[in-house]
Short mmCIF file of C-alpha atoms in Angstrom, two decimals:
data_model
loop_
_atom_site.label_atom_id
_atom_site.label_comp_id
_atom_site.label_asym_id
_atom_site.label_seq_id
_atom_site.Cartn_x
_atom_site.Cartn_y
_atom_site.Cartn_z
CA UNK A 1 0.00 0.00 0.00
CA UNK A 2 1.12 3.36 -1.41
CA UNK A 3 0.81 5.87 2.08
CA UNK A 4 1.66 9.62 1.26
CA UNK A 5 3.61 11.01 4.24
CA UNK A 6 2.06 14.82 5.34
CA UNK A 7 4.70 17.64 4.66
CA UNK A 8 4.95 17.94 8.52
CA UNK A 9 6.74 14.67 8.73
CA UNK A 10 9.49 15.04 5.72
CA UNK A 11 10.32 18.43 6.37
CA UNK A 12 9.41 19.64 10.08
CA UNK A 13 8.56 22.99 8.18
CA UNK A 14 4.82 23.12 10.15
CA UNK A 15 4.38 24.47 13.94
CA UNK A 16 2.11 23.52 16.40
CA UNK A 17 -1.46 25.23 15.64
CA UNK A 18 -0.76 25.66 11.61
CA UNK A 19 -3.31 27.42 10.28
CA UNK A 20 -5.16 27.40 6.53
CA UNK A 21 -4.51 30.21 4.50
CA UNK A 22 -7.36 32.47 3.65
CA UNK A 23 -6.66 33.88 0.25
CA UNK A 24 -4.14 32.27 -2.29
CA UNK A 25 -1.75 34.80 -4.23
CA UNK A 26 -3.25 35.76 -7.12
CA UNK A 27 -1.22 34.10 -10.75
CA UNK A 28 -0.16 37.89 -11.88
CA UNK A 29 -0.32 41.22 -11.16
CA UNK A 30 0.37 44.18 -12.46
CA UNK A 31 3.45 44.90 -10.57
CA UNK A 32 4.88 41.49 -11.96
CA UNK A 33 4.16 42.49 -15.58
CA UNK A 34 6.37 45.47 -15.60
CA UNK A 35 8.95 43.52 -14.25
CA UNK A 36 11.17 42.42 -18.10
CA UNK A 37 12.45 39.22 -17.67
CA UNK A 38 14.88 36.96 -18.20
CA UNK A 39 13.62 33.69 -17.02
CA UNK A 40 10.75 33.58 -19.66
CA UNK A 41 7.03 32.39 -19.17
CA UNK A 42 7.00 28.60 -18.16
CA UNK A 43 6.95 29.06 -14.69
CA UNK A 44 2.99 29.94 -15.70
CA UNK A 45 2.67 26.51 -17.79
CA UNK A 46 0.42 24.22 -15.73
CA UNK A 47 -1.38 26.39 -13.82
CA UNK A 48 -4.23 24.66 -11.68
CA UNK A 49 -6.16 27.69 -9.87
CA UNK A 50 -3.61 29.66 -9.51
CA UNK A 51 -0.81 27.44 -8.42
CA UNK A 52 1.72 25.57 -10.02
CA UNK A 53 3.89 22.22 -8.98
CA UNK A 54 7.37 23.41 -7.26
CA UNK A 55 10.38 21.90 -5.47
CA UNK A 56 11.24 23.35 -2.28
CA UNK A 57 14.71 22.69 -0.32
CA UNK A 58 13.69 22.49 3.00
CA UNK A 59 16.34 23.18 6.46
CA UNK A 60 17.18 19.64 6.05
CA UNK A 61 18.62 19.80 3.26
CA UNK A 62 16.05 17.35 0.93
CA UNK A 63 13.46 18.99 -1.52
CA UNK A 64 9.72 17.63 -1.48
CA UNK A 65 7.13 18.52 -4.15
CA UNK A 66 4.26 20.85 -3.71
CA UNK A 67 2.04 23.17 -5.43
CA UNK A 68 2.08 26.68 -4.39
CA UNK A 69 1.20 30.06 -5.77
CA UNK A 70 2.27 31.52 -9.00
CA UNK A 71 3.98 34.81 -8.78
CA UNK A 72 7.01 36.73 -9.10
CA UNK A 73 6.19 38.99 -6.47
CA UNK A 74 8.18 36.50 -3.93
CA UNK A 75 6.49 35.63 -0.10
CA UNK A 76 6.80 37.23 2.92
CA UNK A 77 6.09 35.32 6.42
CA UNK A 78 4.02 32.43 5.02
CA UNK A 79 3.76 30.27 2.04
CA UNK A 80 0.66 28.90 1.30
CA UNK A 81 0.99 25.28 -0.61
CA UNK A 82 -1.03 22.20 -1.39
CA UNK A 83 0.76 18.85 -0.66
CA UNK A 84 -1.10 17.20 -3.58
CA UNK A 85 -2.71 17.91 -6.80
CA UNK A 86 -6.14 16.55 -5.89
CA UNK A 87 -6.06 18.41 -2.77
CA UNK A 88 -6.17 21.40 -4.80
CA UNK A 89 -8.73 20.80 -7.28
CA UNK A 90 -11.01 19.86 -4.43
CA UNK A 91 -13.76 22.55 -4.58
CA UNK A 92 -13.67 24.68 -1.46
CA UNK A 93 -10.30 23.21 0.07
CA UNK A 94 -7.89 25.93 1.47
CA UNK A 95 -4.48 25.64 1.19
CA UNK A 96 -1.98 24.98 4.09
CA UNK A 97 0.78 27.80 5.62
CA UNK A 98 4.05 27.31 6.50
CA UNK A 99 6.68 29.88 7.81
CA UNK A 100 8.87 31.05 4.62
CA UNK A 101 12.16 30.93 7.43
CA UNK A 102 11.33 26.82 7.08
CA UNK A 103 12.27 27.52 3.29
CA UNK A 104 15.74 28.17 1.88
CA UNK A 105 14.74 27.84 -1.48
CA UNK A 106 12.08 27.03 -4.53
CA UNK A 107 12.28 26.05 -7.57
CA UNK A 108 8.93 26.25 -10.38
CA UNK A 109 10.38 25.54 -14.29
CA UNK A 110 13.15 28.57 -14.60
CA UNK A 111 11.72 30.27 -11.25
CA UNK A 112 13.78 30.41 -8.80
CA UNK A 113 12.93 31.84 -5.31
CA UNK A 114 15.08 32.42 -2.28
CA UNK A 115 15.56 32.98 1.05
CA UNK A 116 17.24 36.29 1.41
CA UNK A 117 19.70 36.06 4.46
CA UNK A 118 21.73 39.64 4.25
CA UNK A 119 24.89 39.71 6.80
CA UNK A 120 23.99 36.38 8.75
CA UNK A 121 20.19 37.75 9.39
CA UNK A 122 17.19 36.33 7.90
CA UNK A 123 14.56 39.24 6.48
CA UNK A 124 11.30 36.62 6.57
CA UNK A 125 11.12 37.14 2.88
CA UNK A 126 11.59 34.29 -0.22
CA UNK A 127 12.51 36.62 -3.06
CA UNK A 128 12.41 36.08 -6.69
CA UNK A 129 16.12 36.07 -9.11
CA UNK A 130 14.84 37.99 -12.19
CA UNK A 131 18.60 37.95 -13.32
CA UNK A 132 21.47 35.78 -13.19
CA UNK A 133 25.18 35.82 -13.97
CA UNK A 134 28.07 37.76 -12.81
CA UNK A 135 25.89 39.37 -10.07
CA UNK A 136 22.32 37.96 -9.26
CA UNK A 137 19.54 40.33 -9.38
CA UNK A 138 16.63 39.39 -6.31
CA UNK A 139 13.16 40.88 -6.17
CA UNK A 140 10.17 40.97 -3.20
CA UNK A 141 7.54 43.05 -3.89
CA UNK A 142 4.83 43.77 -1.33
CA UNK A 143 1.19 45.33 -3.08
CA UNK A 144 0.57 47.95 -0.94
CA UNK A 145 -2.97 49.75 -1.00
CA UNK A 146 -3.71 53.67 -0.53
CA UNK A 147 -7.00 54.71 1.16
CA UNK A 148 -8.98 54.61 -2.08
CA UNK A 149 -8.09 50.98 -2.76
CA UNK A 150 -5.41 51.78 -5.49
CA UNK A 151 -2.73 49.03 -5.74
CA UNK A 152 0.74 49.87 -6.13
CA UNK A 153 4.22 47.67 -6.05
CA UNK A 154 6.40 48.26 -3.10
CA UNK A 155 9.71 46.49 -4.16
CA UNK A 156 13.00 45.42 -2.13
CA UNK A 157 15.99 44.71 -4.57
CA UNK A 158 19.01 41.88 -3.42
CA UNK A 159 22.22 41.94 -4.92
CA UNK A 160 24.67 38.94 -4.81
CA UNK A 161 28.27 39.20 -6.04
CA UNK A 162 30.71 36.24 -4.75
CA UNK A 163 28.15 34.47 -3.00
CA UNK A 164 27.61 37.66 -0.47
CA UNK A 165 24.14 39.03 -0.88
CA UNK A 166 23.07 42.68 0.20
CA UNK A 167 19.99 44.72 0.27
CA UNK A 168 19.63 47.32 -2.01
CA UNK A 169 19.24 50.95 0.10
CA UNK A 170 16.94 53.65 -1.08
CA UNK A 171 18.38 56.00 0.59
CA UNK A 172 21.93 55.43 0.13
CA UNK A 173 21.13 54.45 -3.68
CA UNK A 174 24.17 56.07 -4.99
CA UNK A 175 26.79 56.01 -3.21
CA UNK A 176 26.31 52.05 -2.66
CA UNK A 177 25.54 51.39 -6.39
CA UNK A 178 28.63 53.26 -7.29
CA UNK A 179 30.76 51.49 -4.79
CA UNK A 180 29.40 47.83 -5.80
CA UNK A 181 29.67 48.39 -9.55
CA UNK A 182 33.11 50.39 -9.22
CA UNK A 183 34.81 47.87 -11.83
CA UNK A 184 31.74 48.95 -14.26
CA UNK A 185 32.81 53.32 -15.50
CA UNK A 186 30.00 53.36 -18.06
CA UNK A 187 27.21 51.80 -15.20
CA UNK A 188 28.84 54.23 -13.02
CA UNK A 189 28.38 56.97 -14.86
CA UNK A 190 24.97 56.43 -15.51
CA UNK A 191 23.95 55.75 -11.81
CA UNK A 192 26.19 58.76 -10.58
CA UNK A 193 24.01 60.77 -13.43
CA UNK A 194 21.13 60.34 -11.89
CA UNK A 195 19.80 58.38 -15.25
CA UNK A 196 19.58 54.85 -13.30
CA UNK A 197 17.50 55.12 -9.94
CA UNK A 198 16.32 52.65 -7.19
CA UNK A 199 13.21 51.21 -10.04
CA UNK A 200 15.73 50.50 -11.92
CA UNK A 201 18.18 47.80 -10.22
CA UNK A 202 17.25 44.88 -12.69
CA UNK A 203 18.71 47.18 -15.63
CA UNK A 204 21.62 48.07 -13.76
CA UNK A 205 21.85 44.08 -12.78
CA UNK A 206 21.32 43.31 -16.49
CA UNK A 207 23.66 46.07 -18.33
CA UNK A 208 26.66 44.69 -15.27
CA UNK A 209 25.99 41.21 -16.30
CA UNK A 210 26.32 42.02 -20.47
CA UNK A 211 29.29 44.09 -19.83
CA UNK A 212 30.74 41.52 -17.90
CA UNK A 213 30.53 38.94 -20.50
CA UNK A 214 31.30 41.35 -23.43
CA UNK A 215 34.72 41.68 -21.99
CA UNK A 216 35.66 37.92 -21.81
CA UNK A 217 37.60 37.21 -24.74
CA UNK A 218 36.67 34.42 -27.21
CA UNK A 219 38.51 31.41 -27.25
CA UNK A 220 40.04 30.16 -30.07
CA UNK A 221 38.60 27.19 -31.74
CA UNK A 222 40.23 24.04 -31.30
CA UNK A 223 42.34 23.06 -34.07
#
């Protein structure tokens, strides 16, 4: 007989009390579509109400199956999932929470989310990598809503560079920007311009990682 282990027992991610989540993340958004892309579109293929089949890397170092919510905008204290595909077409059924600090990582087609742990210190968020290469390029974005119900993207940029990651300051946008990109004059120049702002950190990402491999040299074909 085939028995199906509950999430709770492979990867001790549940607490005592778990509770049911009460809405699930919605597919899209418009603060996701603005966002350009390198990872393409499949992590929307198979899309069952919303969710989508991923692999999460629990604390203990083994990855279990699950289907969670589609969306780039990343999590932030919980993660709602579905241990099984028939528990999510059941009509009515909620989906389970767990705490995103039980999650180091998730994997959905080319998604990749992750837990952002800046200087030894977790932030409680899962972020999404819109761009990889020299430096990685990390994205949570909370949908904040003013009094007259308008909806507007609240984002938090990561940055890692030789495996250290750091958080992307508002306030200190320039000076830090110039300092991390100092091997990059023509990205410095534009930040130090004021033609590359805070909005803007998956360009800057992008135009580092294409300058970066524009200056390796080709390698001569093997005779």
């Amino acid at each position: 007989m085939n028995i199906r282990l509950p999430l709770v027992g492979l990867l001790g991610l549940l607490s005592a009390g778990q509770a049911r989540a009460q809405q699930p993340a919605p597919v899209a958004s418009a603060a996701t579509d603005s966002l350009t892309l390198e990872i393409g579109t499949s992590y929307l293929d198979n899309n069952i109400k919303g969710f989508g089949k991923a692999e999460i890397l629990g604390p203990d170092g083994k990855t279990h199956h699950v289907y969670i919510p589609i969306t780039l905008n990343g999590f932030a204290r919980v993660l709602p999932y579905y241990q099984r595909e028939e528990d999510l077409r059941r009509f009515g059924n909620q989906p389970l929470n767990i705490s995103v600090d039980k999650v180091q990582s998730i994997r959905m087609s080319a998604l990749y989310l992750e837990h952002m742990l800046v200087g030894g210190k977790r932030k409680h968020i899962l972020a999404a990598r819109l761009s990889n290469g020299t430096v990685e390029v990390f994205n949570y974005t909370e949908i904040v809503y003013t009094g007259l119900m308008v909806a507007y993207p609240n984002r938090s940029w990561y940055l890692r560079r030789h495996g250290e990651l750091v958080e992307v300051s508002r306030k200190n946008f320039i000076p830090q920007m110039t300092a991390y990109f100092q091997d990059d004059a023509e990205l410095v120049a534009l930040i130090s311009a004021g033609k590359l702002h805070y909005r803007d950190v998956l360009t800057i990402g992008r135009l580092f990682n294409q300058h970066k491999a524009q200056a390796v040299p080709a390698q001569p074909e093997a005779k």
